[in-house]
């Protein structure tokens, strides 16, 4: 992988004792370091808990990053842990450490603040960054926010105003890690660099689009957050709407961040609000292997939070006239997989019309468990005249590009350090997404949409199947042979 070396920045991570920092952020920075993309990069890890640098490294389980002890030892020299109380308005120690490291690394004042914190701490943290003088002096000052950016449109607007007092939009990076996934980034290339696909990417050829982000895990230790959020805010407002935007957008003028985001936001603004009959929400109940949602830690025993949602929507424009987008996502489903299936219309030529085995053609983009782009088509069975069998042309990403597909956060950090906002969401996208989600949440409340129980480790409520069956369709289940 050829990645350009990047000029040094001081990276300050707030929320450094969280799961995200431990599992994704610091390991991604290590990978960039071990590939030589970043070099003299101080990483200042800020958390609430008091602990020494040694204890922090133990918490990170840094020994597991690499067998190359020498390299690890060198990397660790760039890491510092410091505890800061966000409730205090000053932080002399942090300011001093940042200053010392900045001089040492020749970072010329370039700083990145990464807020891996819940959104209600964003305002306080920015206040602290400002009061500590971390925004003073020369050099660029970029800030990244983990999702969710607010809990509804109103709270997002308040945040936007608070942040806007100190940062310009071009210095703000709102993270949606799905945008850092290689196969998601590849949607633009798949569509606009291939005449085969781009020619048929419209209502004339496409019957429907299906997006499934299924997870087999429950809510793990995140009950406090998840019970307030639910699947709609946790997955739809960001990942799913971004996927719809990428699949649905018109060709951007260029690959510049704003040209792509200009097109994505048009899709988000043109999404039809979900109707009552087109929405299914569910919550998992126990099965022999797993506890039910309401018995998870930090979840209300009478919780009505949805851990599953399925719905149908449309993009109101001429390219997508009449093409339904079916979506489903849920926790504690029978397996983890993420795919986008573009289901094509039937051919009009009638010679194979009566063959029962005939399948719709499907272009399938999969990010999990293995990255692939596959094409489902009909093949004639040898020694028959007209008997058909479904066949899959598989493009296994790792087989082509090698096993080291960058992790989403590695790609995102790389772009962030380079100052490229293309893989981060712009304010107007976030605003349009919250509007869509707020409408859905309002409808659930006002129309009293029933929360359906589904067995843990299942495919979700049966009603999600009826959503398509009613339209004479089914969720596609593509059996791959190679990229399993
Ligand atoms: C996060 C959600 O944004 O995405 C989690 O908060 C979810 O609840 C995760 O588990 C799924 O991401 P991925 O990359 O594992 O599909």
Short mmCIF file of C-alpha atoms and ligand atoms in Angstrom, two decimals:
data_model
loop_
_atom_site.label_atom_id
_atom_site.label_comp_id
_atom_site.label_asym_id
_atom_site.label_seq_id
_atom_site.Cartn_x
_atom_site.Cartn_y
_atom_site.Cartn_z
CA UNK A 1 0.00 0.00 0.00
CA UNK A 2 1.55 3.32 -1.02
CA UNK A 3 0.73 5.94 1.47
CA UNK A 4 2.34 9.34 1.40
CA UNK A 5 4.33 10.36 4.44
CA UNK A 6 2.58 13.10 6.35
CA UNK A 7 4.00 16.21 8.00
CA UNK A 8 4.04 15.82 11.77
CA UNK A 9 1.11 16.76 13.98
CA UNK A 10 0.51 16.46 17.68
CA UNK A 11 -2.49 14.17 18.08
CA UNK A 12 -4.53 14.68 21.25
CA UNK A 13 -7.10 11.95 21.89
CA UNK A 14 -9.83 12.70 24.40
CA UNK A 15 -11.61 9.62 25.73
CA UNK A 16 -8.38 7.64 25.66
CA UNK A 17 -9.50 5.07 28.22
CA UNK A 18 -12.53 4.11 26.15
CA UNK A 19 -13.00 1.00 24.07
CA UNK A 20 -12.68 2.86 20.79
CA UNK A 21 -9.25 4.28 21.64
CA UNK A 22 -8.08 0.90 22.82
CA UNK A 23 -9.47 -1.24 20.02
CA UNK A 24 -9.35 1.08 17.02
CA UNK A 25 -7.66 4.48 17.36
CA UNK A 26 -4.26 3.70 18.87
CA UNK A 27 -3.88 0.42 16.88
CA UNK A 28 -4.62 2.35 13.66
CA UNK A 29 -2.04 4.98 14.52
CA UNK A 30 0.41 2.18 15.21
CA UNK A 31 -0.23 0.64 11.79
CA UNK A 32 0.38 3.99 10.10
CA UNK A 33 3.55 4.33 12.15
CA UNK A 34 4.79 0.86 11.30
CA UNK A 35 4.24 1.54 7.59
CA UNK A 36 6.34 4.69 7.93
CA UNK A 37 3.41 7.01 7.11
CA UNK A 38 3.75 8.84 10.39
CA UNK A 39 7.03 9.25 12.13
CA UNK A 40 7.65 11.93 14.72
CA UNK A 41 4.09 11.97 15.96
CA UNK A 42 3.33 12.68 19.59
CA UNK A 43 0.07 11.02 20.67
CA UNK A 44 -1.25 12.57 23.85
CA UNK A 45 -3.94 10.35 25.35
CA UNK A 46 -6.35 12.14 27.65
CA UNK A 47 -8.66 10.29 30.03
CA UNK A 48 -10.47 10.78 33.29
CA UNK A 49 -8.79 8.02 35.23
CA UNK A 50 -5.54 8.58 37.01
CA UNK A 51 -2.88 6.21 35.71
CA UNK A 52 0.77 6.11 34.80
CA UNK A 53 2.01 5.75 31.23
CA UNK A 54 2.96 2.16 32.06
CA UNK A 55 -0.53 1.37 33.32
CA UNK A 56 -2.00 2.93 30.20
CA UNK A 57 0.18 0.80 27.93
CA UNK A 58 -0.97 -2.24 29.86
CA UNK A 59 -4.58 -1.15 29.41
CA UNK A 60 -3.94 -0.86 25.66
CA UNK A 61 -2.37 -4.31 25.68
CA UNK A 62 0.27 -2.80 23.45
CA UNK A 63 2.37 -5.96 23.42
CA UNK A 64 -0.24 -7.56 21.18
CA UNK A 65 0.16 -4.98 18.40
CA UNK A 66 3.31 -6.44 16.91
CA UNK A 67 5.96 -9.08 17.38
CA UNK A 68 8.59 -6.54 16.42
CA UNK A 69 9.55 -5.40 19.94
CA UNK A 70 12.02 -2.80 18.70
CA UNK A 71 9.41 -1.05 16.60
CA UNK A 72 6.89 -1.16 19.42
CA UNK A 73 9.39 0.32 21.85
CA UNK A 74 10.04 3.19 19.47
CA UNK A 75 6.31 3.80 18.98
CA UNK A 76 5.64 3.85 22.70
CA UNK A 77 8.06 6.77 23.05
CA UNK A 78 5.51 8.87 21.18
CA UNK A 79 2.66 8.04 23.56
CA UNK A 80 1.81 9.95 26.73
CA UNK A 81 -1.16 9.47 29.00
CA UNK A 82 -2.56 12.28 31.09
CA UNK A 83 -5.68 12.50 33.24
CA UNK A 84 -7.75 15.64 32.88
CA UNK A 85 -10.97 16.58 34.65
CA UNK A 86 -13.24 18.01 31.97
CA UNK A 87 -15.27 19.75 34.67
CA UNK A 88 -12.36 22.02 35.46
CA UNK A 89 -11.87 24.84 33.06
CA UNK A 90 -8.08 24.73 33.07
CA UNK A 91 -5.46 22.14 32.29
CA UNK A 92 -1.97 23.50 32.75
CA UNK A 93 -0.33 20.11 32.66
CA UNK A 94 -1.92 19.14 29.35
CA UNK A 95 -0.98 22.49 27.85
CA UNK A 96 2.59 22.06 28.98
CA UNK A 97 2.93 18.50 27.67
CA UNK A 98 1.49 19.49 24.30
CA UNK A 99 3.90 22.39 24.08
CA UNK A 100 6.95 20.29 24.96
CA UNK A 101 6.02 17.55 22.46
CA UNK A 102 5.19 20.07 19.77
CA UNK A 103 8.70 21.52 20.00
CA UNK A 104 10.36 18.12 20.09
CA UNK A 105 8.57 16.76 17.04
CA UNK A 106 8.91 19.85 14.91
CA UNK A 107 5.13 19.81 14.52
CA UNK A 108 5.12 23.57 13.97
CA UNK A 109 1.92 23.93 15.98
CA UNK A 110 -0.05 21.46 13.83
CA UNK A 111 -2.56 19.73 16.05
CA UNK A 112 -5.37 17.24 15.79
CA UNK A 113 -7.91 16.90 18.55
CA UNK A 114 -9.84 13.64 18.40
CA UNK A 115 -12.91 13.52 20.62
CA UNK A 116 -13.75 9.86 21.23
CA UNK A 117 -16.35 10.98 23.73
CA UNK A 118 -20.13 11.04 24.02
CA UNK A 119 -21.56 14.06 22.22
CA UNK A 120 -22.70 15.79 25.42
CA UNK A 121 -19.04 16.23 26.40
CA UNK A 122 -18.06 17.85 23.10
CA UNK A 123 -18.92 21.41 24.23
CA UNK A 124 -17.02 21.13 27.52
CA UNK A 125 -13.99 19.63 25.83
CA UNK A 126 -13.81 22.34 23.21
CA UNK A 127 -14.05 24.94 25.98
CA UNK A 128 -11.12 23.28 27.70
CA UNK A 129 -9.06 23.10 24.50
CA UNK A 130 -9.61 26.81 24.01
CA UNK A 131 -8.98 27.81 27.65
CA UNK A 132 -5.76 25.86 27.75
CA UNK A 133 -4.42 27.86 24.85
CA UNK A 134 -4.19 24.80 22.59
CA UNK A 135 -5.69 26.78 19.73
CA UNK A 136 -3.14 29.55 19.99
CA UNK A 137 -0.14 30.03 17.78
CA UNK A 138 0.73 28.97 14.29
CA UNK A 139 -0.04 25.64 12.64
CA UNK A 140 -3.27 23.94 11.64
CA UNK A 141 -5.83 22.94 14.28
CA UNK A 142 -8.18 20.17 13.21
CA UNK A 143 -10.86 18.54 15.30
CA UNK A 144 -12.53 15.16 14.85
CA UNK A 145 -15.76 14.04 16.51
CA UNK A 146 -16.86 10.46 16.93
CA UNK A 147 -20.45 9.70 16.13
CA UNK A 148 -23.16 10.25 17.21
CA UNK A 149 -23.12 13.97 16.51
CA UNK A 150 -26.01 14.79 18.85
CA UNK A 151 -29.10 12.76 19.61
CA UNK A 152 -31.51 14.62 17.31
CA UNK A 153 -31.50 17.62 15.01
CA UNK A 154 -31.94 20.10 17.84
CA UNK A 155 -29.01 18.84 19.93
CA UNK A 156 -26.86 18.58 16.78
CA UNK A 157 -27.64 22.21 15.94
CA UNK A 158 -26.61 23.34 19.41
CA UNK A 159 -23.34 21.42 19.06
CA UNK A 160 -22.75 22.85 15.62
CA UNK A 161 -23.05 26.38 17.00
CA UNK A 162 -20.76 25.67 19.95
CA UNK A 163 -18.09 24.17 17.72
CA UNK A 164 -18.45 26.91 15.12
CA UNK A 165 -17.26 29.49 17.67
CA UNK A 166 -13.76 28.02 17.55
CA UNK A 167 -13.45 25.90 14.42
CA UNK A 168 -14.21 26.45 10.75
CA UNK A 169 -16.13 23.76 8.82
CA UNK A 170 -12.96 22.95 6.87
CA UNK A 171 -11.23 22.01 10.12
CA UNK A 172 -14.08 19.83 11.42
CA UNK A 173 -14.05 16.07 10.80
CA UNK A 174 -17.24 14.23 11.76
CA UNK A 175 -16.39 10.56 11.85
CA UNK A 176 -18.54 7.82 10.40
CA UNK A 177 -16.23 4.83 10.31
CA UNK A 178 -18.22 3.17 7.49
CA UNK A 179 -16.82 5.82 5.15
CA UNK A 180 -13.32 4.54 5.96
CA UNK A 181 -14.14 0.99 4.87
CA UNK A 182 -12.37 0.15 1.66
CA UNK A 183 -15.40 -1.40 -0.02
CA UNK A 184 -17.58 1.56 0.91
CA UNK A 185 -15.01 3.97 -0.52
CA UNK A 186 -14.91 1.72 -3.57
CA UNK A 187 -18.61 2.36 -4.33
CA UNK A 188 -17.65 5.58 -6.13
CA UNK A 189 -15.10 3.74 -8.29
CA UNK A 190 -17.44 0.82 -8.92
CA UNK A 191 -20.18 3.10 -10.13
CA UNK A 192 -18.33 5.82 -11.98
CA UNK A 193 -15.27 4.01 -13.35
CA UNK A 194 -17.22 1.13 -14.88
CA UNK A 195 -19.53 1.75 -17.81
CA UNK A 196 -21.19 -1.63 -17.23
CA UNK A 197 -22.52 -0.55 -13.87
CA UNK A 198 -23.07 3.14 -14.38
CA UNK A 199 -25.24 2.52 -17.46
CA UNK A 200 -27.67 0.39 -15.56
CA UNK A 201 -27.61 2.31 -12.26
CA UNK A 202 -31.13 3.70 -12.51
CA UNK A 203 -34.81 2.89 -12.44
CA UNK A 204 -34.76 1.42 -15.97
CA UNK A 205 -32.58 -1.49 -14.83
CA UNK A 206 -32.75 -1.63 -11.06
CA UNK A 207 -35.72 -3.23 -9.36
CA UNK A 208 -34.77 -2.55 -5.76
CA UNK A 209 -31.83 -1.95 -3.44
CA UNK A 210 -31.33 -3.92 -0.21
CA UNK A 211 -29.01 -2.92 2.60
CA UNK A 212 -28.36 -5.23 5.54
CA UNK A 213 -26.04 -4.43 8.44
CA UNK A 214 -26.58 -7.42 10.71
CA UNK A 215 -24.63 -7.97 13.90
CA UNK A 216 -24.42 -11.08 16.01
CA UNK A 217 -23.18 -9.22 19.08
CA UNK A 218 -25.56 -7.69 21.60
CA UNK A 219 -24.99 -4.27 23.08
CA UNK A 220 -21.91 -5.42 25.04
CA UNK A 221 -20.99 -2.92 27.76
CA UNK A 222 -22.74 -0.02 26.10
CA UNK A 223 -26.19 -0.37 27.67
CA UNK A 224 -26.15 3.17 29.08
CA UNK A 225 -25.56 4.67 25.65
CA UNK A 226 -27.52 2.19 23.55
CA UNK A 227 -30.70 2.23 25.58
CA UNK A 228 -31.02 5.96 24.87
CA UNK A 229 -30.01 5.58 21.28
CA UNK A 230 -31.42 2.39 19.75
CA UNK A 231 -30.72 0.99 16.29
CA UNK A 232 -32.21 3.95 14.43
CA UNK A 233 -29.92 6.54 15.96
CA UNK A 234 -26.96 4.18 16.31
CA UNK A 235 -26.90 2.77 12.77
CA UNK A 236 -29.45 4.44 10.49
CA UNK A 237 -28.68 8.12 11.13
CA UNK A 238 -25.09 7.60 10.07
CA UNK A 239 -23.87 4.37 8.45
CA UNK A 240 -27.02 3.38 6.62
CA UNK A 241 -27.90 6.83 5.34
CA UNK A 242 -24.33 7.30 4.15
CA UNK A 243 -24.54 4.01 2.24
CA UNK A 244 -27.83 5.07 0.65
CA UNK A 245 -26.24 8.41 -0.28
CA UNK A 246 -23.23 6.77 -1.94
CA UNK A 247 -25.34 4.25 -3.83
CA UNK A 248 -27.89 6.87 -4.82
CA UNK A 249 -25.88 9.97 -5.67
CA UNK A 250 -25.40 11.51 -9.10
CA UNK A 251 -21.85 11.61 -10.54
CA UNK A 252 -19.87 14.22 -8.63
CA UNK A 253 -17.97 16.86 -10.62
CA UNK A 254 -14.70 15.49 -9.24
CA UNK A 255 -13.37 13.39 -6.41
CA UNK A 256 -12.93 16.48 -4.25
CA UNK A 257 -14.47 16.19 -0.81
CA UNK A 258 -17.04 18.88 -1.42
CA UNK A 259 -18.06 17.68 -4.87
CA UNK A 260 -18.85 14.25 -3.44
CA UNK A 261 -20.57 15.65 -0.40
CA UNK A 262 -22.63 18.04 -2.55
CA UNK A 263 -24.08 15.02 -4.34
CA UNK A 264 -24.57 12.92 -1.21
CA UNK A 265 -26.49 15.63 0.57
CA UNK A 266 -28.92 15.94 -2.37
CA UNK A 267 -29.84 12.28 -1.88
CA UNK A 268 -30.30 12.71 1.86
CA UNK A 269 -32.56 15.71 1.30
CA UNK A 270 -34.58 13.80 -1.28
CA UNK A 271 -35.26 10.72 0.83
CA UNK A 272 -38.93 10.00 1.31
CA UNK A 273 -39.97 9.87 4.97
CA UNK A 274 -40.72 6.32 6.04
CA UNK A 275 -44.40 5.44 6.23
CA UNK A 276 -45.99 3.56 9.09
CA UNK A 277 -46.63 0.43 7.05
CA UNK A 278 -43.05 0.41 5.81
CA UNK A 279 -41.38 0.32 9.22
CA UNK A 280 -40.58 -2.63 11.47
CA UNK A 281 -38.92 -2.26 14.87
CA UNK A 282 -37.90 -5.09 17.16
CA UNK A 283 -36.12 -5.96 20.36
CA UNK A 284 -34.33 -9.23 21.05
CA UNK A 285 -35.54 -11.61 23.70
CA UNK A 286 -33.56 -14.43 25.23
CA UNK A 287 -32.74 -17.70 23.60
CA UNK A 288 -30.84 -20.61 25.20
CA UNK A 289 -27.49 -18.95 24.41
CA UNK A 290 -28.11 -15.27 25.13
CA UNK A 291 -29.96 -13.04 27.52
CA UNK A 292 -32.70 -10.75 26.26
CA UNK A 293 -32.17 -7.04 25.63
CA UNK A 294 -33.99 -5.96 28.78
CA UNK A 295 -31.66 -8.01 30.92
CA UNK A 296 -28.53 -6.44 29.52
CA UNK A 297 -26.43 -4.32 31.89
CA UNK A 298 -27.56 -0.68 32.24
CA UNK A 299 -30.76 -1.26 30.28
CA UNK A 300 -34.17 -0.34 31.66
CA UNK A 301 -36.11 -3.50 32.56
CA UNK A 302 -39.10 -2.08 30.68
CA UNK A 303 -37.08 -0.58 27.86
CA UNK A 304 -38.88 0.11 24.59
CA UNK A 305 -35.64 0.82 22.72
CA UNK A 306 -35.38 -0.94 19.35
CA UNK A 307 -32.39 -3.21 18.78
CA UNK A 308 -33.61 -3.94 15.24
CA UNK A 309 -35.12 -1.81 12.50
CA UNK A 310 -36.20 -2.51 8.94
CA UNK A 311 -37.82 -0.05 6.60
CA UNK A 312 -38.51 0.92 3.03
CA UNK A 313 -37.78 4.33 1.57
CA UNK A 314 -37.41 5.95 -1.87
CA UNK A 315 -35.16 8.61 -3.33
CA UNK A 316 -37.39 11.22 -4.88
CA UNK A 317 -35.67 11.93 -8.18
CA UNK A 318 -35.86 10.71 -11.75
CA UNK A 319 -32.92 8.28 -11.51
CA UNK A 320 -34.61 6.35 -8.70
CA UNK A 321 -38.30 6.83 -9.51
CA UNK A 322 -40.22 3.84 -8.11
CA UNK A 323 -37.13 1.97 -6.86
CA UNK A 324 -37.56 0.92 -3.23
CA UNK A 325 -34.57 0.92 -0.88
CA UNK A 326 -35.08 -1.77 1.75
CA UNK A 327 -32.95 -1.52 4.85
CA UNK A 328 -32.47 -3.67 7.94
CA UNK A 329 -30.05 -3.60 10.81
CA UNK A 330 -30.05 -5.23 14.21
CA UNK A 331 -28.12 -6.57 17.15
CA UNK A 332 -28.01 -10.23 18.22
CA UNK A 333 -28.91 -11.55 14.83
CA UNK A 334 -27.81 -14.99 13.72
CA UNK A 335 -24.65 -13.77 12.00
CA UNK A 336 -22.59 -10.68 11.35
CA UNK A 337 -22.64 -9.49 7.78
CA UNK A 338 -22.91 -6.20 5.95
CA UNK A 339 -23.97 -6.01 2.35
CA UNK A 340 -25.63 -3.86 -0.24
CA UNK A 341 -27.54 -5.77 -2.88
CA UNK A 342 -28.53 -4.00 -6.07
CA UNK A 343 -31.27 -6.19 -7.52
CA UNK A 344 -31.80 -5.81 -11.25
CA UNK A 345 -35.06 -6.00 -13.15
CA UNK A 346 -36.07 -9.05 -15.11
CA UNK A 347 -35.01 -9.19 -18.77
CA UNK A 348 -37.82 -8.40 -21.14
CA UNK A 349 -36.87 -11.04 -23.71
CA UNK A 350 -39.16 -13.96 -22.93
CA UNK A 351 -37.36 -17.11 -24.00
CA UNK A 352 -36.35 -18.17 -20.50
CA UNK A 353 -39.41 -16.64 -18.94
CA UNK A 354 -40.89 -19.85 -17.69
CA UNK A 355 -37.77 -21.29 -16.13
CA UNK A 356 -38.44 -21.68 -12.46
CA UNK A 357 -34.79 -21.52 -11.50
CA UNK A 358 -34.35 -18.10 -13.02
CA UNK A 359 -32.96 -15.53 -10.60
CA UNK A 360 -32.80 -11.80 -10.67
CA UNK A 361 -29.31 -10.50 -11.36
CA UNK A 362 -27.77 -8.94 -8.29
CA UNK A 363 -24.72 -6.73 -7.83
CA UNK A 364 -23.63 -7.33 -4.28
CA UNK A 365 -21.18 -5.16 -2.37
CA UNK A 366 -20.05 -6.75 0.85
CA UNK A 367 -17.93 -5.22 3.59
CA UNK A 368 -18.26 -8.04 6.09
CA UNK A 369 -17.27 -10.77 6.87
CA UNK A 370 -15.01 -10.58 3.80
CA UNK A 371 -14.80 -7.71 1.41
CA UNK A 372 -16.12 -8.52 -2.03
CA UNK A 373 -18.11 -7.30 -4.99
CA UNK A 374 -20.11 -10.10 -6.56
CA UNK A 375 -22.47 -10.50 -9.44
CA UNK A 376 -25.27 -13.03 -9.31
CA UNK A 377 -26.44 -14.23 -12.71
CA UNK A 378 -28.08 -17.19 -14.45
CA UNK A 379 -25.99 -19.85 -16.16
CA UNK A 380 -27.20 -22.71 -18.32
CA UNK A 381 -26.71 -26.15 -16.83
CA UNK A 382 -24.54 -28.26 -19.17
CA UNK A 383 -26.34 -30.82 -21.37
CA UNK A 384 -29.68 -29.11 -20.89
CA UNK A 385 -31.23 -26.78 -23.40
CA UNK A 386 -32.78 -24.24 -21.11
CA UNK A 387 -32.27 -25.21 -17.50
CA UNK A 388 -30.74 -22.47 -15.45
CA UNK A 389 -28.75 -22.28 -12.29
CA UNK A 390 -27.74 -19.23 -10.32
CA UNK A 391 -24.05 -18.52 -10.50
CA UNK A 392 -21.91 -15.93 -8.73
CA UNK A 393 -19.01 -14.04 -10.26
CA UNK A 394 -16.92 -13.16 -7.28
CA UNK A 395 -14.42 -10.39 -6.82
CA UNK A 396 -12.58 -11.13 -3.59
CA UNK A 397 -10.92 -7.90 -2.56
CA UNK A 398 -8.13 -9.46 -0.51
CA UNK A 399 -7.32 -11.96 -3.26
CA UNK A 400 -6.68 -9.03 -5.60
CA UNK A 401 -5.08 -6.48 -3.31
CA UNK A 402 -3.49 -8.64 -0.64
CA UNK A 403 -4.54 -9.44 2.88
CA UNK A 404 -3.73 -6.07 4.45
CA UNK A 405 -6.82 -4.10 3.54
CA UNK A 406 -6.54 -1.00 5.73
CA UNK A 407 -8.84 -0.87 8.71
CA UNK A 408 -11.48 1.85 8.53
CA UNK A 409 -9.86 3.94 11.27
CA UNK A 410 -6.45 3.66 9.66
CA UNK A 411 -7.84 5.13 6.45
CA UNK A 412 -9.73 7.80 8.38
CA UNK A 413 -6.65 8.88 10.35
CA UNK A 414 -4.64 8.95 7.16
CA UNK A 415 -7.17 11.27 5.52
CA UNK A 416 -7.56 13.37 8.63
CA UNK A 417 -3.81 13.89 8.90
CA UNK A 418 -3.68 14.85 5.25
CA UNK A 419 -6.53 17.29 5.73
CA UNK A 420 -8.85 15.52 3.30
CA UNK A 421 -12.48 15.75 4.39
CA UNK A 422 -13.92 13.45 1.73
CA UNK A 423 -14.47 10.55 4.12
CA UNK A 424 -16.07 12.69 6.82
CA UNK A 425 -19.59 14.01 6.95
CA UNK A 426 -20.35 17.67 6.35
CA UNK A 427 -22.77 19.59 8.53
CA UNK A 428 -25.55 19.70 5.93
CA UNK A 429 -25.38 15.90 5.57
CA UNK A 430 -25.65 15.44 9.32
CA UNK A 431 -28.56 17.88 9.42
CA UNK A 432 -30.46 16.11 6.63
CA UNK A 433 -29.81 12.72 8.27
CA UNK A 434 -31.16 13.84 11.62
CA UNK A 435 -34.23 15.28 9.92
CA UNK A 436 -34.97 11.89 8.33
CA UNK A 437 -34.37 10.04 11.61
CA UNK A 438 -36.31 12.53 13.73
CA UNK A 439 -39.31 12.02 11.42
CA UNK A 440 -39.01 8.27 11.90
CA UNK A 441 -38.77 8.54 15.67
CA UNK A 442 -41.71 10.97 15.78
CA UNK A 443 -43.79 8.59 13.70
CA UNK A 444 -42.98 5.65 15.99
CA UNK A 445 -44.18 7.69 18.94
CA UNK A 446 -47.24 9.33 17.41
CA UNK A 447 -48.50 6.29 15.52
CA UNK A 448 -47.55 3.94 18.33
CA UNK A 449 -45.61 1.55 16.16
CA UNK A 450 -45.40 -1.80 17.91
CA UNK A 451 -42.04 -3.03 19.14
CA UNK A 452 -41.79 -6.66 18.03
CA UNK A 453 -39.87 -9.23 20.04
CA UNK A 454 -37.43 -11.40 18.12
CA UNK A 455 -35.43 -14.32 19.37
CA UNK A 456 -31.76 -13.57 19.98
CA UNK A 457 -29.55 -15.19 17.32
CA UNK A 458 -32.32 -15.16 14.73
CA UNK A 459 -32.89 -13.17 11.55
CA UNK A 460 -34.96 -10.54 13.34
CA UNK A 461 -38.75 -10.23 13.40
CA UNK A 462 -40.67 -12.08 10.68
CA UNK A 463 -42.33 -8.81 9.78
CA UNK A 464 -39.09 -7.67 8.16
CA UNK A 465 -39.61 -10.46 5.63
CA UNK A 466 -43.24 -9.44 5.12
CA UNK A 467 -42.05 -5.92 4.31
CA UNK A 468 -40.60 -7.30 1.07
CA UNK A 469 -42.95 -10.23 0.52
CA UNK A 470 -45.86 -7.80 0.37
CA UNK A 471 -44.13 -6.22 -2.65
CA UNK A 472 -43.49 -9.65 -4.21
CA UNK A 473 -39.81 -9.60 -3.19
CA UNK A 474 -37.40 -11.31 -0.80
CA UNK A 475 -34.23 -10.40 1.04
CA UNK A 476 -31.49 -11.74 -1.20
CA UNK A 477 -29.26 -14.38 0.26
CA UNK A 478 -26.20 -14.75 -1.91
CA UNK A 479 -24.21 -17.91 -1.58
CA UNK A 480 -20.60 -17.15 -2.32
CA UNK A 481 -18.18 -19.89 -3.04
CA UNK A 482 -14.74 -18.34 -2.71
CA UNK A 483 -14.85 -15.20 -0.59
CA UNK A 484 -16.84 -16.86 2.17
C1 LIG B 1 -21.00 1.61 15.50
C2 LIG B 1 -22.19 1.35 16.37
O1 LIG B 1 -21.08 2.87 14.92
O2 LIG B 1 -20.98 0.62 14.47
C3 LIG B 1 -22.12 -0.03 16.98
O3 LIG B 1 -22.21 2.32 17.42
C4 LIG B 1 -21.96 -1.07 15.88
O4 LIG B 1 -23.28 -0.31 17.75
C5 LIG B 1 -20.83 -0.70 14.95
O5 LIG B 1 -21.69 -2.30 16.52
C6 LIG B 1 -20.82 -1.63 13.74
O6 LIG B 1 -19.66 -1.40 12.98
P1 LIG B 1 -19.02 -2.55 12.08
O7 LIG B 1 -17.86 -1.89 11.42
O8 LIG B 1 -18.60 -3.65 13.04
O9 LIG B 1 -20.09 -3.01 11.15
#
